[in-house]
Amino acid sequence: LTLRPTVAASATRLSTRVFCHLAQGGIVRGPAFKSQPQQAAGASYFTSKGFSTPSNRSHPRESIRTMATGAAAGPAKRVLVPIGTGSEDMEAVIVIDVLRRAGAEVVVASVEDSLEVKCSRGIKLVADVLMKNVASSETFDLIALPGGMPGAERLRDCAHLASLVAAQKGAGRLYAAICATPAVFLEAQGLIPAGAKATAHPAFSDKLREQGAVSQRVVVDGTLTTSRGPGTAFEFALSLVKQLYGEEKMAAVAGPMVMYPFSV
């Protein structure tokens, strides 16, 4: 399985190039959209205003973009999601997907020398950019770090990423980590403020200095959000949506996903 998030250099919003061909029931990959069969008459798409059937004159790509990113009032929030060899597959994809559903402009950056990254369970992701090409001057509303091993170590060992996260923390902007990464990366690099509550995967949480909240599924302390693992990834991602866009947007994103009961 290869999931391929892409970004256009001149685009203000990202669109997903993997989409479901509703009439055929299969998976079709872009960008050769025009060569694909037309959607069946009457096919419906879920948009921010509910289900709708596009007219024959409307371009299908706009409906696909709406499905992928949703609609958000005001300018899109910019989010950086770094990935590396051995990043946890579910954590990376769920964070990217949920934030895009909320309308965020998510930039997926590879800390490796290639855009294609093999995750911890063998799923291959294709990043939008190489981490080394993300300018130090770029501003993100959120930097969200997936876990996994050795993915957490690959993120930790990227000096440029560590510098960006330190600048994010220093500027008082949101940053987040899940699974092994709070301990292996953030704690090791001194990026968890003294006395701040945090959590991590049970196999790594004993490495956190502050142990008061390690059993919680999602911990928000100031601008830092941490979580435990693949099973808490949806709650983690929805907490980030809440912090970026508010509780109403979080509920709007969670509803169509038929989320289990949760509290963040």
mmCIF file of C-alpha atoms in Angstrom:
data_model
loop_
_atom_site.group_PDB
_atom_site.id
_atom_site.type_symbol
_atom_site.label_atom_id
_atom_site.label_comp_id
_atom_site.label_asym_id
_atom_site.label_seq_id
_atom_site.Cartn_x
_atom_site.Cartn_y
_atom_site.Cartn_z
ATOM 1 C CA LEU A 1 0.000 0.000 0.000
ATOM 2 C CA THR A 2 1.426 3.366 -1.024
ATOM 3 C CA LEU A 3 -0.228 6.547 0.135
ATOM 4 C CA ARG A 4 0.920 9.611 -1.782
ATOM 5 C CA PRO A 5 0.175 13.031 -0.252
ATOM 6 C CA THR A 6 1.329 15.787 -2.628
ATOM 7 C CA VAL A 7 1.708 19.562 -2.555
ATOM 8 C CA ALA A 8 1.689 22.022 -5.461
ATOM 9 C CA ALA A 9 4.292 24.773 -5.234
ATOM 10 C CA SER A 10 1.864 27.559 -6.038
ATOM 11 C CA ALA A 11 -1.178 26.163 -4.268
ATOM 12 C CA THR A 12 -2.619 27.745 -1.166
ATOM 13 C CA ARG A 13 -4.347 24.495 -0.227
ATOM 14 C CA LEU A 14 -3.359 20.899 -0.644
ATOM 15 C CA SER A 15 -5.480 18.323 -2.404
ATOM 16 C CA THR A 16 -5.230 14.584 -2.033
ATOM 17 C CA ARG A 17 -4.214 12.664 -5.154
ATOM 18 C CA VAL A 18 -5.594 9.358 -3.900
ATOM 19 C CA PHE A 19 -9.347 9.243 -4.261
ATOM 20 C CA CYS A 20 -12.169 6.742 -4.495
ATOM 21 C CA HIS A 21 -13.841 6.206 -7.838
ATOM 22 C CA LEU A 22 -17.340 5.729 -6.528
ATOM 23 C CA ALA A 23 -18.827 4.250 -9.679
ATOM 24 C CA GLN A 24 -16.125 1.595 -10.161
ATOM 25 C CA GLY A 25 -15.584 0.784 -6.491
ATOM 26 C CA GLY A 26 -11.805 0.809 -6.915
ATOM 27 C CA ILE A 27 -8.892 3.109 -6.186
ATOM 28 C CA VAL A 28 -7.691 5.518 -8.869
ATOM 29 C CA ARG A 29 -4.529 7.558 -8.477
ATOM 30 C CA GLY A 30 -3.885 11.014 -9.977
ATOM 31 C CA PRO A 31 -2.704 13.085 -11.616
ATOM 32 C CA ALA A 32 -4.133 11.645 -14.833
ATOM 33 C CA PHE A 33 -7.626 12.619 -13.726
ATOM 34 C CA LYS A 34 -8.987 13.510 -17.146
ATOM 35 C CA SER A 35 -8.167 10.077 -18.529
ATOM 36 C CA GLN A 36 -10.328 8.339 -15.906
ATOM 37 C CA PRO A 37 -13.957 7.328 -16.578
ATOM 38 C CA GLN A 38 -16.584 9.871 -15.640
ATOM 39 C CA GLN A 39 -18.484 9.463 -12.378
ATOM 40 C CA ALA A 40 -21.772 7.657 -12.650
ATOM 41 C CA ALA A 41 -24.816 9.880 -12.998
ATOM 42 C CA GLY A 42 -26.183 10.833 -9.628
ATOM 43 C CA ALA A 43 -22.966 10.063 -7.697
ATOM 44 C CA SER A 44 -22.932 12.058 -4.473
ATOM 45 C CA TYR A 45 -20.078 13.691 -2.598
ATOM 46 C CA PHE A 46 -19.915 14.684 1.056
ATOM 47 C CA THR A 47 -19.095 18.380 1.423
ATOM 48 C CA SER A 48 -19.197 20.802 4.331
ATOM 49 C CA LYS A 49 -22.844 21.448 3.422
ATOM 50 C CA GLY A 50 -23.828 17.795 3.281
ATOM 51 C CA PHE A 51 -24.231 15.410 0.354
ATOM 52 C CA SER A 52 -24.525 16.969 -3.067
ATOM 53 C CA THR A 53 -24.538 15.883 -6.686
ATOM 54 C CA PRO A 54 -22.296 18.004 -8.932
ATOM 55 C CA SER A 55 -23.690 19.188 -12.243
ATOM 56 C CA ASN A 56 -22.266 17.859 -15.512
ATOM 57 C CA ARG A 57 -20.545 21.207 -16.065
ATOM 58 C CA SER A 58 -18.682 21.275 -12.725
ATOM 59 C CA HIS A 59 -15.149 19.916 -12.622
ATOM 60 C CA PRO A 60 -15.002 16.714 -10.531
ATOM 61 C CA ARG A 61 -11.608 17.675 -9.067
ATOM 62 C CA GLU A 62 -13.268 20.417 -7.007
ATOM 63 C CA SER A 63 -15.585 17.862 -5.401
ATOM 64 C CA ILE A 64 -12.666 15.551 -4.657
ATOM 65 C CA ARG A 65 -10.722 18.434 -3.074
ATOM 66 C CA THR A 66 -13.695 19.287 -0.874
ATOM 67 C CA MET A 67 -13.976 15.684 0.262
ATOM 68 C CA ALA A 68 -10.269 15.529 1.077
ATOM 69 C CA THR A 69 -9.815 18.764 2.966
ATOM 70 C CA GLY A 70 -13.214 20.004 4.047
ATOM 71 C CA ALA A 71 -13.968 23.699 4.261
ATOM 72 C CA ALA A 72 -12.623 25.929 6.981
ATOM 73 C CA ALA A 73 -13.577 29.518 7.686
ATOM 74 C CA GLY A 74 -10.681 31.904 7.228
ATOM 75 C CA PRO A 75 -7.155 31.068 6.089
ATOM 76 C CA ALA A 76 -5.995 27.474 6.422
ATOM 77 C CA LYS A 77 -3.715 26.659 9.335
ATOM 78 C CA ARG A 78 -0.259 25.442 8.277
ATOM 79 C CA VAL A 79 0.931 22.178 9.798
ATOM 80 C CA LEU A 80 4.271 20.396 9.422
ATOM 81 C CA VAL A 81 4.264 16.600 9.816
ATOM 82 C CA PRO A 82 7.790 15.147 9.539
ATOM 83 C CA ILE A 83 8.252 11.447 8.778
ATOM 84 C CA GLY A 84 11.267 9.150 8.631
ATOM 85 C CA THR A 85 12.177 5.513 8.155
ATOM 86 C CA GLY A 86 10.271 3.533 10.773
ATOM 87 C CA SER A 87 7.669 6.194 11.576
ATOM 88 C CA GLU A 88 4.486 4.618 12.902
ATOM 89 C CA ASP A 89 2.186 4.126 9.932
ATOM 90 C CA MET A 90 -1.160 4.743 11.627
ATOM 91 C CA GLU A 91 -0.010 7.737 13.650
ATOM 92 C CA ALA A 92 1.417 9.516 10.613
ATOM 93 C CA VAL A 93 -1.548 8.860 8.317
ATOM 94 C CA ILE A 94 -4.248 9.551 10.915
ATOM 95 C CA VAL A 95 -2.700 12.881 11.918
ATOM 96 C CA ILE A 96 -2.297 13.948 8.281
ATOM 97 C CA ASP A 97 -5.787 12.796 7.305
ATOM 98 C CA VAL A 98 -7.702 14.257 10.255
ATOM 99 C CA LEU A 99 -5.967 17.633 10.028
ATOM 100 C CA ARG A 100 -6.679 17.831 6.292
ATOM 101 C CA ARG A 101 -10.317 16.973 6.942
ATOM 102 C CA ALA A 102 -10.380 20.010 9.221
ATOM 103 C CA GLY A 103 -9.058 22.178 6.398
ATOM 104 C CA ALA A 104 -5.437 22.476 7.473
ATOM 105 C CA GLU A 105 -2.643 22.841 4.938
ATOM 106 C CA VAL A 106 -0.525 19.868 5.960
ATOM 107 C CA VAL A 107 3.052 19.681 4.675
ATOM 108 C CA VAL A 108 4.548 16.197 4.989
ATOM 109 C CA ALA A 109 8.351 16.381 5.154
ATOM 110 C CA SER A 110 10.801 13.485 4.875
ATOM 111 C CA VAL A 111 13.896 13.600 7.088
ATOM 112 C CA GLU A 112 15.470 11.061 4.737
ATOM 113 C CA ASP A 113 17.279 11.710 1.440
ATOM 114 C CA SER A 114 14.229 10.631 -0.581
ATOM 115 C CA LEU A 115 10.560 11.583 -0.551
ATOM 116 C CA GLU A 116 9.477 7.956 -0.244
ATOM 117 C CA VAL A 117 9.601 6.714 3.333
ATOM 118 C CA LYS A 118 9.022 3.150 4.539
ATOM 119 C CA CYS A 119 7.123 3.153 7.811
ATOM 120 C CA SER A 120 7.431 0.712 10.709
ATOM 121 C CA ARG A 121 4.823 -1.730 9.335
ATOM 122 C CA GLY A 122 6.015 -1.539 5.745
ATOM 123 C CA ILE A 123 3.566 1.040 4.408
ATOM 124 C CA LYS A 124 5.314 3.473 2.073
ATOM 125 C CA LEU A 125 4.459 7.150 2.229
ATOM 126 C CA VAL A 126 5.563 9.778 -0.271
ATOM 127 C CA ALA A 127 6.287 13.101 1.406
ATOM 128 C CA ASP A 128 5.570 16.497 -0.095
ATOM 129 C CA VAL A 129 9.068 17.857 0.503
ATOM 130 C CA LEU A 130 12.441 16.930 1.953
ATOM 131 C CA MET A 131 12.944 18.236 5.460
ATOM 132 C CA LYS A 132 16.210 19.868 4.456
ATOM 133 C CA ASN A 133 14.291 22.001 1.940
ATOM 134 C CA VAL A 134 11.899 23.412 4.546
ATOM 135 C CA ALA A 135 13.237 26.907 5.175
ATOM 136 C CA SER A 136 14.074 27.886 8.742
ATOM 137 C CA SER A 137 12.061 31.060 8.149
ATOM 138 C CA GLU A 138 8.837 29.144 7.382
ATOM 139 C CA THR A 139 6.120 29.523 9.990
ATOM 140 C CA PHE A 140 3.771 26.722 10.975
ATOM 141 C CA ASP A 141 0.789 26.923 13.295
ATOM 142 C CA LEU A 142 1.593 23.391 14.438
ATOM 143 C CA ILE A 143 4.415 20.856 14.155
ATOM 144 C CA ALA A 144 3.078 17.327 14.798
ATOM 145 C CA LEU A 145 5.532 14.456 15.237
ATOM 146 C CA PRO A 146 4.455 10.817 14.746
ATOM 147 C CA GLY A 147 6.114 8.058 16.735
ATOM 148 C CA GLY A 148 7.313 4.590 15.873
ATOM 149 C CA MET A 149 10.759 3.077 16.041
ATOM 150 C CA PRO A 150 13.242 3.789 14.655
ATOM 151 C CA GLY A 151 11.147 6.660 13.288
ATOM 152 C CA ALA A 152 11.323 8.644 16.528
ATOM 153 C CA GLU A 153 15.110 8.354 16.452
ATOM 154 C CA ARG A 154 15.241 9.421 12.795
ATOM 155 C CA LEU A 155 13.277 12.559 13.675
ATOM 156 C CA ARG A 156 15.457 13.219 16.729
ATOM 157 C CA ASP A 157 18.658 12.898 14.710
ATOM 158 C CA CYS A 158 17.555 15.472 12.110
ATOM 159 C CA ALA A 159 19.279 18.620 13.372
ATOM 160 C CA HIS A 160 17.250 20.900 11.107
ATOM 161 C CA LEU A 161 13.964 19.491 12.434
ATOM 162 C CA ALA A 162 15.161 19.781 16.039
ATOM 163 C CA SER A 163 15.988 23.434 15.365
ATOM 164 C CA LEU A 164 12.521 24.078 13.893
ATOM 165 C CA VAL A 165 10.793 22.431 16.860
ATOM 166 C CA ALA A 166 12.901 24.448 19.301
ATOM 167 C CA ALA A 167 11.955 27.647 17.437
ATOM 168 C CA GLN A 168 8.281 26.582 17.462
ATOM 169 C CA LYS A 169 8.418 26.059 21.225
ATOM 170 C CA GLY A 170 10.265 29.336 21.770
ATOM 171 C CA ALA A 171 7.706 31.279 19.739
ATOM 172 C CA GLY A 172 4.811 29.867 21.757
ATOM 173 C CA ARG A 173 3.279 28.021 18.808
ATOM 174 C CA LEU A 174 1.742 24.545 18.998
ATOM 175 C CA TYR A 175 3.892 21.427 18.823
ATOM 176 C CA ALA A 176 2.925 17.821 19.454
ATOM 177 C CA ALA A 177 4.319 14.295 19.608
ATOM 178 C CA ILE A 178 2.924 10.802 20.043
ATOM 179 C CA CYS A 179 4.141 7.318 20.984
ATOM 180 C CA ALA A 180 7.923 7.054 21.497
ATOM 181 C CA THR A 181 8.652 10.557 20.211
ATOM 182 C CA PRO A 182 7.819 12.558 23.376
ATOM 183 C CA ALA A 183 10.520 10.619 25.226
ATOM 184 C CA VAL A 184 12.994 9.724 22.485
ATOM 185 C CA PHE A 185 12.961 13.136 20.756
ATOM 186 C CA LEU A 186 11.395 15.892 22.850
ATOM 187 C CA GLU A 187 12.662 14.854 26.289
ATOM 188 C CA ALA A 188 16.095 13.953 24.945
ATOM 189 C CA GLN A 189 16.401 17.360 23.234
ATOM 190 C CA GLY A 190 15.167 19.332 26.237
ATOM 191 C CA LEU A 191 12.006 20.372 24.386
ATOM 192 C CA ILE A 192 9.561 19.496 27.188
ATOM 193 C CA PRO A 193 9.434 22.460 29.576
ATOM 194 C CA ALA A 194 10.450 21.764 33.174
ATOM 195 C CA GLY A 195 7.442 20.590 35.145
ATOM 196 C CA ALA A 196 5.243 20.189 32.061
ATOM 197 C CA LYS A 197 2.953 17.175 32.065
ATOM 198 C CA ALA A 198 3.384 14.734 29.184
ATOM 199 C CA THR A 199 2.747 11.152 28.186
ATOM 200 C CA ALA A 200 4.277 8.631 25.795
ATOM 201 C CA HIS A 201 4.048 4.986 24.777
ATOM 202 C CA PRO A 202 4.170 2.700 27.845
ATOM 203 C CA ALA A 203 7.501 1.267 26.655
ATOM 204 C CA PHE A 204 9.075 4.758 26.770
ATOM 205 C CA SER A 205 7.089 6.802 29.298
ATOM 206 C CA ASP A 206 9.505 6.010 32.147
ATOM 207 C CA LYS A 207 12.027 8.249 30.362
ATOM 208 C CA LEU A 208 9.855 11.334 30.961
ATOM 209 C CA ARG A 209 10.946 13.469 33.912
ATOM 210 C CA GLU A 210 7.374 14.322 34.916
ATOM 211 C CA GLN A 211 5.413 11.118 35.589
ATOM 212 C CA GLY A 212 2.154 12.619 36.852
ATOM 213 C CA ALA A 213 0.167 12.237 33.611
ATOM 214 C CA VAL A 214 1.819 9.325 31.805
ATOM 215 C CA SER A 215 -1.298 7.136 32.049
ATOM 216 C CA GLN A 216 -3.506 9.680 30.250
ATOM 217 C CA ARG A 217 -4.325 9.071 26.589
ATOM 218 C CA VAL A 218 -3.801 12.683 25.474
ATOM 219 C CA VAL A 219 -2.073 15.365 27.527
ATOM 220 C CA VAL A 220 -2.214 19.076 26.680
ATOM 221 C CA ASP A 221 0.096 21.326 28.683
ATOM 222 C CA GLY A 222 0.399 24.825 27.291
ATOM 223 C CA THR A 223 1.429 24.612 23.647
ATOM 224 C CA LEU A 224 2.649 21.008 23.983
ATOM 225 C CA THR A 225 0.405 18.017 23.227
ATOM 226 C CA THR A 226 1.525 14.419 23.751
ATOM 227 C CA SER A 227 -0.167 11.047 23.356
ATOM 228 C CA ARG A 228 0.504 7.335 23.761
ATOM 229 C CA GLY A 229 0.327 5.319 20.533
ATOM 230 C CA PRO A 230 -1.638 4.079 17.514
ATOM 231 C CA GLY A 231 -4.750 3.428 19.610
ATOM 232 C CA THR A 232 -4.863 7.057 20.758
ATOM 233 C CA ALA A 233 -3.979 8.617 17.389
ATOM 234 C CA PHE A 234 -7.534 9.733 16.517
ATOM 235 C CA GLU A 235 -7.973 11.449 19.887
ATOM 236 C CA PHE A 236 -4.532 13.035 19.513
ATOM 237 C CA ALA A 237 -5.342 14.360 16.037
ATOM 238 C CA LEU A 238 -8.783 15.632 17.053
ATOM 239 C CA SER A 239 -7.259 17.425 20.032
ATOM 240 C CA LEU A 240 -4.979 19.215 17.582
ATOM 241 C CA VAL A 241 -7.999 20.165 15.453
ATOM 242 C CA LYS A 242 -9.673 21.570 18.565
ATOM 243 C CA GLN A 243 -6.608 23.666 19.414
ATOM 244 C CA LEU A 244 -6.285 24.979 15.860
ATOM 245 C CA TYR A 245 -9.943 25.549 14.982
ATOM 246 C CA GLY A 246 -12.091 25.137 18.080
ATOM 247 C CA GLU A 247 -14.418 22.541 19.559
ATOM 248 C CA GLU A 248 -17.162 23.018 16.945
ATOM 249 C CA LYS A 249 -14.793 22.151 14.100
ATOM 250 C CA MET A 250 -13.480 19.162 16.032
ATOM 251 C CA ALA A 251 -17.032 17.838 16.417
ATOM 252 C CA ALA A 252 -17.746 18.473 12.720
ATOM 253 C CA VAL A 253 -14.694 16.436 11.735
ATOM 254 C CA ALA A 254 -15.312 13.619 14.226
ATOM 255 C CA GLY A 255 -18.986 13.131 13.334
ATOM 256 C CA PRO A 256 -18.679 11.809 9.754
ATOM 257 C CA MET A 257 -15.809 9.538 10.879
ATOM 258 C CA VAL A 258 -18.224 7.846 13.338
ATOM 259 C CA MET A 259 -15.721 8.282 16.165
ATOM 260 C CA TYR A 260 -16.041 6.236 19.338
ATOM 261 C CA PRO A 261 -16.851 8.267 22.483
ATOM 262 C CA PHE A 262 -13.841 10.364 23.459
ATOM 263 C CA SER A 263 -12.861 13.392 25.490
ATOM 264 C CA VAL A 264 -9.976 15.745 24.763
#
